[in-house]
Amino acid sequence: MNDSNKHNGHQIKPHILLVEDEQDLAKLIMLNLTALNYEVFHATTLSQAMQIIDTKTLDLILMDRMLPDGDGIMLCQQLREAEKSLPVMMLTAKDSEADIVLGLEAGADDYLVKPFSVLELRARVKAMLRRSKVQQVQTEQLDFHGVSINSSTREVVANNSTLELTAREFDLLLFLAKHPLQVFSRMQLLEAVWGYNYDGYEHTVNSHINRLRSKLARSPGHPELVKTVWGVGYKFSPPEA
């Protein structure tokens, strides 16, 4: 399959990279993903994963943390430092809140704790790919005073400065911007942006909001677009003229 044909109008299988060194688990995941008509590439080390990332057009990465040549978080950080917005889902036995926050702060878009249900994995993968597909076909551009959000190119320009956002950060900002001044709770944002409801992970929203604000603050003018409504949630506050 020629990756250059990915956007030529034909339906092409989503390309997923699985980075997992547990062979039995990897086989189970690959079996379930190929059953969903996905093209799955498999790597057992960080170095193998980087080779595939450099040579293939991917739609999603599923990545273990504890790998033979390092922590999957290292690869996630490298992707974000290289300004790659490729969605990443962590698959790991590290289940403490600190570990989950660390993964999200490193740029992961989702975090699934082992052992997990294969049905839940399939649901999360489909939700992430569905959001990505919806964003690709949209051509809407939201323009505010000094801020432009293009859902087709997935670019955000604030005061003439292009922001480098992860896929989930962009989805979160776009959703809020489509409903200016409307306040959403963390659970509502989980359902709307992540695609499903999973209790106990509201801190995921907090982490992404903090990262999003940090990136927005680096642009000239420091637009405070995402505001906290204490005791309720968050809202998008368009900049004034």
mmCIF file of C-alpha atoms in Angstrom:
data_model
loop_
_atom_site.group_PDB
_atom_site.id
_atom_site.type_symbol
_atom_site.label_atom_id
_atom_site.label_comp_id
_atom_site.label_asym_id
_atom_site.label_seq_id
_atom_site.Cartn_x
_atom_site.Cartn_y
_atom_site.Cartn_z
ATOM 1 C CA MET A 1 0.000 0.000 0.000
ATOM 2 C CA ASN A 2 1.334 3.395 -0.976
ATOM 3 C CA ASP A 3 0.977 5.788 1.950
ATOM 4 C CA SER A 4 0.809 8.740 -0.415
ATOM 5 C CA ASN A 5 -2.680 7.577 -1.413
ATOM 6 C CA LYS A 6 -4.007 8.076 2.080
ATOM 7 C CA HIS A 7 -6.021 11.180 1.218
ATOM 8 C CA ASN A 8 -6.845 10.533 -2.437
ATOM 9 C CA GLY A 9 -10.551 10.134 -1.743
ATOM 10 C CA HIS A 10 -10.593 6.346 -1.473
ATOM 11 C CA GLN A 11 -11.362 4.555 1.752
ATOM 12 C CA ILE A 12 -8.086 3.337 3.181
ATOM 13 C CA LYS A 13 -7.544 1.284 6.296
ATOM 14 C CA PRO A 14 -6.444 3.294 9.320
ATOM 15 C CA HIS A 15 -2.770 2.653 10.100
ATOM 16 C CA ILE A 16 -1.997 1.836 13.718
ATOM 17 C CA LEU A 17 1.390 1.261 15.324
ATOM 18 C CA LEU A 18 1.412 -1.102 18.304
ATOM 19 C CA VAL A 19 4.522 -0.821 20.487
ATOM 20 C CA GLU A 20 4.330 -3.802 22.848
ATOM 21 C CA ASP A 21 6.994 -6.351 23.842
ATOM 22 C CA GLU A 22 4.629 -8.860 25.498
ATOM 23 C CA GLN A 23 4.124 -11.191 22.545
ATOM 24 C CA ASP A 24 0.899 -12.857 23.716
ATOM 25 C CA LEU A 25 -0.746 -9.517 24.468
ATOM 26 C CA ALA A 26 0.510 -8.052 21.198
ATOM 27 C CA LYS A 27 -0.993 -10.963 19.243
ATOM 28 C CA LEU A 28 -4.340 -10.526 21.007
ATOM 29 C CA ILE A 29 -4.428 -6.782 20.308
ATOM 30 C CA MET A 30 -3.383 -7.220 16.686
ATOM 31 C CA LEU A 31 -6.022 -9.915 16.171
ATOM 32 C CA ASN A 32 -8.751 -7.621 17.455
ATOM 33 C CA LEU A 33 -7.584 -4.556 15.516
ATOM 34 C CA THR A 34 -7.185 -6.402 12.214
ATOM 35 C CA ALA A 35 -10.707 -7.764 12.761
ATOM 36 C CA LEU A 36 -11.834 -4.125 12.710
ATOM 37 C CA ASN A 37 -10.161 -3.743 9.297
ATOM 38 C CA TYR A 38 -7.178 -1.752 10.582
ATOM 39 C CA GLU A 39 -3.635 -2.019 9.243
ATOM 40 C CA VAL A 40 -1.424 -2.767 12.250
ATOM 41 C CA PHE A 41 2.354 -2.407 12.454
ATOM 42 C CA HIS A 42 4.104 -3.992 15.421
ATOM 43 C CA ALA A 43 7.269 -2.911 17.227
ATOM 44 C CA THR A 44 8.758 -4.373 20.397
ATOM 45 C CA THR A 45 11.275 -1.598 21.118
ATOM 46 C CA LEU A 46 11.463 2.184 20.957
ATOM 47 C CA SER A 47 14.059 2.025 18.177
ATOM 48 C CA GLN A 48 11.832 -0.199 16.036
ATOM 49 C CA ALA A 49 8.916 2.131 16.681
ATOM 50 C CA MET A 50 10.897 5.171 15.507
ATOM 51 C CA GLN A 51 11.823 3.396 12.272
ATOM 52 C CA ILE A 52 8.166 2.715 11.546
ATOM 53 C CA ILE A 53 7.130 6.263 12.482
ATOM 54 C CA ASP A 54 9.755 7.655 10.105
ATOM 55 C CA THR A 55 8.663 5.476 7.175
ATOM 56 C CA LYS A 56 4.902 5.027 7.530
ATOM 57 C CA THR A 57 1.867 7.285 7.556
ATOM 58 C CA LEU A 58 0.119 6.507 10.819
ATOM 59 C CA ASP A 59 -3.234 7.403 12.335
ATOM 60 C CA LEU A 60 -2.666 6.198 15.894
ATOM 61 C CA ILE A 61 0.024 4.768 18.204
ATOM 62 C CA LEU A 62 -0.722 2.275 20.981
ATOM 63 C CA MET A 63 2.324 2.194 23.216
ATOM 64 C CA ASP A 64 3.474 0.255 26.253
ATOM 65 C CA ARG A 65 5.607 2.137 28.747
ATOM 66 C CA MET A 66 8.093 -0.467 29.958
ATOM 67 C CA LEU A 67 10.026 -1.549 26.870
ATOM 68 C CA PRO A 68 13.403 -3.312 26.521
ATOM 69 C CA ASP A 69 15.225 -0.123 25.486
ATOM 70 C CA GLY A 70 13.410 2.450 27.621
ATOM 71 C CA ASP A 71 10.153 4.015 28.761
ATOM 72 C CA GLY A 72 7.446 4.661 26.162
ATOM 73 C CA ILE A 73 7.067 8.117 27.647
ATOM 74 C CA MET A 74 10.450 8.954 26.116
ATOM 75 C CA LEU A 75 9.097 8.281 22.638
ATOM 76 C CA CYS A 76 5.951 10.260 23.353
ATOM 77 C CA GLN A 77 8.040 13.223 24.460
ATOM 78 C CA GLN A 78 10.209 12.961 21.336
ATOM 79 C CA LEU A 79 7.113 13.034 19.134
ATOM 80 C CA ARG A 80 5.809 16.150 20.840
ATOM 81 C CA GLU A 81 9.210 17.860 20.752
ATOM 82 C CA ALA A 82 9.317 17.100 17.026
ATOM 83 C CA GLU A 83 5.881 18.778 16.831
ATOM 84 C CA LYS A 84 4.149 15.617 15.614
ATOM 85 C CA SER A 85 0.454 15.651 16.553
ATOM 86 C CA LEU A 86 -0.016 11.904 16.010
ATOM 87 C CA PRO A 87 -2.508 10.552 18.603
ATOM 88 C CA VAL A 88 -0.930 8.291 21.247
ATOM 89 C CA MET A 89 -2.641 5.904 23.657
ATOM 90 C CA MET A 90 -0.548 4.497 26.507
ATOM 91 C CA LEU A 91 -1.060 0.834 27.434
ATOM 92 C CA THR A 92 0.604 0.133 30.760
ATOM 93 C CA ALA A 93 0.399 -1.590 34.120
ATOM 94 C CA LYS A 94 1.489 1.628 35.832
ATOM 95 C CA ASP A 95 -1.858 2.600 37.307
ATOM 96 C CA SER A 96 -1.130 5.231 39.949
ATOM 97 C CA GLU A 97 -2.574 8.698 39.466
ATOM 98 C CA ALA A 98 0.975 10.074 39.316
ATOM 99 C CA ASP A 99 1.858 7.686 36.482
ATOM 100 C CA ILE A 100 -1.292 8.551 34.554
ATOM 101 C CA VAL A 101 -0.683 12.280 34.919
ATOM 102 C CA LEU A 102 2.968 11.776 33.888
ATOM 103 C CA GLY A 103 1.876 10.028 30.711
ATOM 104 C CA LEU A 104 -0.651 12.706 29.858
ATOM 105 C CA GLU A 105 1.813 15.498 30.599
ATOM 106 C CA ALA A 106 4.298 13.795 28.273
ATOM 107 C CA GLY A 107 1.788 14.232 25.460
ATOM 108 C CA ALA A 108 -0.261 11.013 25.499
ATOM 109 C CA ASP A 109 -3.867 11.515 24.412
ATOM 110 C CA ASP A 110 -5.245 8.554 26.331
ATOM 111 C CA TYR A 111 -4.084 6.104 28.990
ATOM 112 C CA LEU A 112 -5.395 2.542 29.343
ATOM 113 C CA VAL A 113 -4.309 0.529 32.379
ATOM 114 C CA LYS A 114 -3.429 -3.178 32.142
ATOM 115 C CA PRO A 115 -5.109 -5.556 32.480
ATOM 116 C CA PHE A 116 -7.832 -4.067 30.310
ATOM 117 C CA SER A 117 -10.889 -5.328 28.515
ATOM 118 C CA VAL A 118 -10.356 -5.924 24.810
ATOM 119 C CA LEU A 119 -13.819 -4.504 24.243
ATOM 120 C CA GLU A 120 -12.819 -1.280 25.987
ATOM 121 C CA LEU A 121 -9.625 -1.090 23.918
ATOM 122 C CA ARG A 122 -11.600 -1.516 20.705
ATOM 123 C CA ALA A 123 -14.100 1.143 21.806
ATOM 124 C CA ARG A 124 -11.370 3.644 22.663
ATOM 125 C CA VAL A 125 -9.476 3.023 19.419
ATOM 126 C CA LYS A 126 -12.638 3.447 17.353
ATOM 127 C CA ALA A 127 -13.498 6.645 19.239
ATOM 128 C CA MET A 128 -10.039 8.153 18.643
ATOM 129 C CA LEU A 129 -10.063 7.252 14.938
ATOM 130 C CA ARG A 130 -13.638 8.483 14.543
ATOM 131 C CA ARG A 131 -12.757 11.889 15.972
ATOM 132 C CA SER A 132 -9.734 12.065 13.697
ATOM 133 C CA LYS A 133 -11.826 11.212 10.629
ATOM 134 C CA VAL A 134 -14.478 13.793 11.485
ATOM 135 C CA GLN A 135 -11.805 16.453 11.851
ATOM 136 C CA GLN A 136 -10.274 15.548 8.471
ATOM 137 C CA VAL A 137 -13.499 16.073 6.534
ATOM 138 C CA GLN A 138 -14.475 19.300 8.265
ATOM 139 C CA THR A 139 -13.518 22.562 6.581
ATOM 140 C CA GLU A 140 -14.867 24.955 9.166
ATOM 141 C CA GLN A 141 -12.637 27.767 10.391
ATOM 142 C CA LEU A 142 -13.390 29.679 13.539
ATOM 143 C CA ASP A 143 -12.092 33.233 13.624
ATOM 144 C CA PHE A 144 -11.997 35.384 16.711
ATOM 145 C CA HIS A 145 -10.077 38.591 17.395
ATOM 146 C CA GLY A 146 -6.473 37.539 16.801
ATOM 147 C CA VAL A 147 -7.266 33.820 17.043
ATOM 148 C CA SER A 148 -8.011 31.426 14.176
ATOM 149 C CA ILE A 149 -8.872 27.734 14.558
ATOM 150 C CA ASN A 150 -8.930 25.724 11.317
ATOM 151 C CA SER A 151 -10.503 22.295 11.730
ATOM 152 C CA SER A 152 -9.410 21.214 8.233
ATOM 153 C CA THR A 153 -5.691 21.874 8.626
ATOM 154 C CA ARG A 154 -5.941 21.462 12.419
ATOM 155 C CA GLU A 155 -3.986 24.667 12.906
ATOM 156 C CA VAL A 156 -4.408 27.260 15.610
ATOM 157 C CA VAL A 157 -3.000 30.742 15.064
ATOM 158 C CA ALA A 158 -3.011 33.147 18.013
ATOM 159 C CA ASN A 159 -1.704 36.671 17.412
ATOM 160 C CA ASN A 160 0.150 35.553 14.261
ATOM 161 C CA SER A 161 1.832 32.694 16.130
ATOM 162 C CA THR A 162 1.070 29.095 15.103
ATOM 163 C CA LEU A 163 0.543 26.853 18.123
ATOM 164 C CA GLU A 164 1.751 23.257 18.151
ATOM 165 C CA LEU A 165 -0.991 21.218 19.814
ATOM 166 C CA THR A 166 -1.436 17.492 20.242
ATOM 167 C CA ALA A 167 -4.451 15.895 18.590
ATOM 168 C CA ARG A 168 -6.404 15.779 21.841
ATOM 169 C CA GLU A 169 -5.465 19.332 22.834
ATOM 170 C CA PHE A 170 -6.729 20.561 19.468
ATOM 171 C CA ASP A 171 -9.975 18.579 19.775
ATOM 172 C CA LEU A 172 -10.534 20.016 23.245
ATOM 173 C CA LEU A 173 -9.921 23.605 22.143
ATOM 174 C CA LEU A 174 -12.065 23.191 19.021
ATOM 175 C CA PHE A 175 -14.992 21.798 20.991
ATOM 176 C CA LEU A 176 -14.876 24.638 23.515
ATOM 177 C CA ALA A 177 -14.462 27.242 20.767
ATOM 178 C CA LYS A 178 -17.537 25.929 18.968
ATOM 179 C CA HIS A 179 -19.528 26.757 22.097
ATOM 180 C CA PRO A 180 -18.113 30.125 23.220
ATOM 181 C CA LEU A 181 -18.930 31.189 26.777
ATOM 182 C CA GLN A 182 -20.794 27.928 27.436
ATOM 183 C CA VAL A 183 -19.558 26.208 30.590
ATOM 184 C CA PHE A 184 -18.808 22.472 30.484
ATOM 185 C CA SER A 185 -18.046 20.190 33.418
ATOM 186 C CA ARG A 186 -15.057 17.860 33.271
ATOM 187 C CA MET A 187 -17.366 14.875 32.775
ATOM 188 C CA GLN A 188 -19.151 16.609 29.895
ATOM 189 C CA LEU A 189 -15.797 17.292 28.236
ATOM 190 C CA LEU A 190 -14.743 13.674 28.712
ATOM 191 C CA GLU A 191 -17.880 12.499 26.957
ATOM 192 C CA ALA A 192 -17.713 15.083 24.168
ATOM 193 C CA VAL A 193 -13.980 15.095 23.394
ATOM 194 C CA TRP A 194 -12.814 11.663 24.492
ATOM 195 C CA GLY A 195 -15.931 10.029 23.109
ATOM 196 C CA TYR A 196 -17.080 8.077 26.155
ATOM 197 C CA ASN A 197 -17.604 8.353 29.890
ATOM 198 C CA TYR A 198 -15.074 6.837 32.255
ATOM 199 C CA ASP A 199 -15.558 7.846 35.864
ATOM 200 C CA GLY A 200 -12.535 8.687 37.976
ATOM 201 C CA TYR A 201 -10.510 10.186 35.121
ATOM 202 C CA GLU A 202 -11.690 13.778 35.326
ATOM 203 C CA HIS A 203 -8.082 14.746 36.098
ATOM 204 C CA THR A 204 -7.374 13.880 32.447
ATOM 205 C CA VAL A 205 -9.314 17.006 31.489
ATOM 206 C CA ASN A 206 -7.409 19.091 34.038
ATOM 207 C CA SER A 207 -4.088 17.893 32.640
ATOM 208 C CA HIS A 208 -5.015 18.683 29.036
ATOM 209 C CA ILE A 209 -6.472 22.072 29.992
ATOM 210 C CA ASN A 210 -3.234 22.978 31.803
ATOM 211 C CA ARG A 211 -1.088 21.928 28.844
ATOM 212 C CA LEU A 212 -3.348 23.817 26.444
ATOM 213 C CA ARG A 213 -3.179 26.980 28.544
ATOM 214 C CA SER A 214 0.589 26.701 28.794
ATOM 215 C CA LYS A 215 0.920 26.614 25.010
ATOM 216 C CA LEU A 216 -1.552 29.444 24.525
ATOM 217 C CA ALA A 217 0.389 31.552 27.018
ATOM 218 C CA ARG A 218 3.572 31.242 24.912
ATOM 219 C CA SER A 219 2.024 33.126 22.010
ATOM 220 C CA PRO A 220 2.352 36.928 21.836
ATOM 221 C CA GLY A 221 -0.415 38.614 23.748
ATOM 222 C CA HIS A 222 -0.982 35.638 26.046
ATOM 223 C CA PRO A 223 -4.652 35.128 25.149
ATOM 224 C CA GLU A 224 -6.572 33.584 28.033
ATOM 225 C CA LEU A 225 -8.983 31.625 25.887
ATOM 226 C CA VAL A 226 -9.864 28.802 28.268
ATOM 227 C CA LYS A 227 -11.144 29.973 31.619
ATOM 228 C CA THR A 228 -12.084 28.123 34.778
ATOM 229 C CA VAL A 229 -15.546 28.554 36.220
ATOM 230 C CA TRP A 230 -14.881 27.499 39.782
ATOM 231 C CA GLY A 231 -17.035 24.657 41.030
ATOM 232 C CA VAL A 232 -18.467 24.033 37.554
ATOM 233 C CA GLY A 233 -15.896 23.504 34.811
ATOM 234 C CA TYR A 234 -14.370 25.365 31.868
ATOM 235 C CA LYS A 235 -15.420 27.684 29.074
ATOM 236 C CA PHE A 236 -13.962 29.254 25.947
ATOM 237 C CA SER A 237 -13.766 33.021 26.327
ATOM 238 C CA PRO A 238 -13.178 34.714 22.948
ATOM 239 C CA PRO A 239 -10.667 37.563 23.024
ATOM 240 C CA GLU A 240 -12.139 41.033 22.835
ATOM 241 C CA ALA A 241 -11.405 43.356 19.936
#
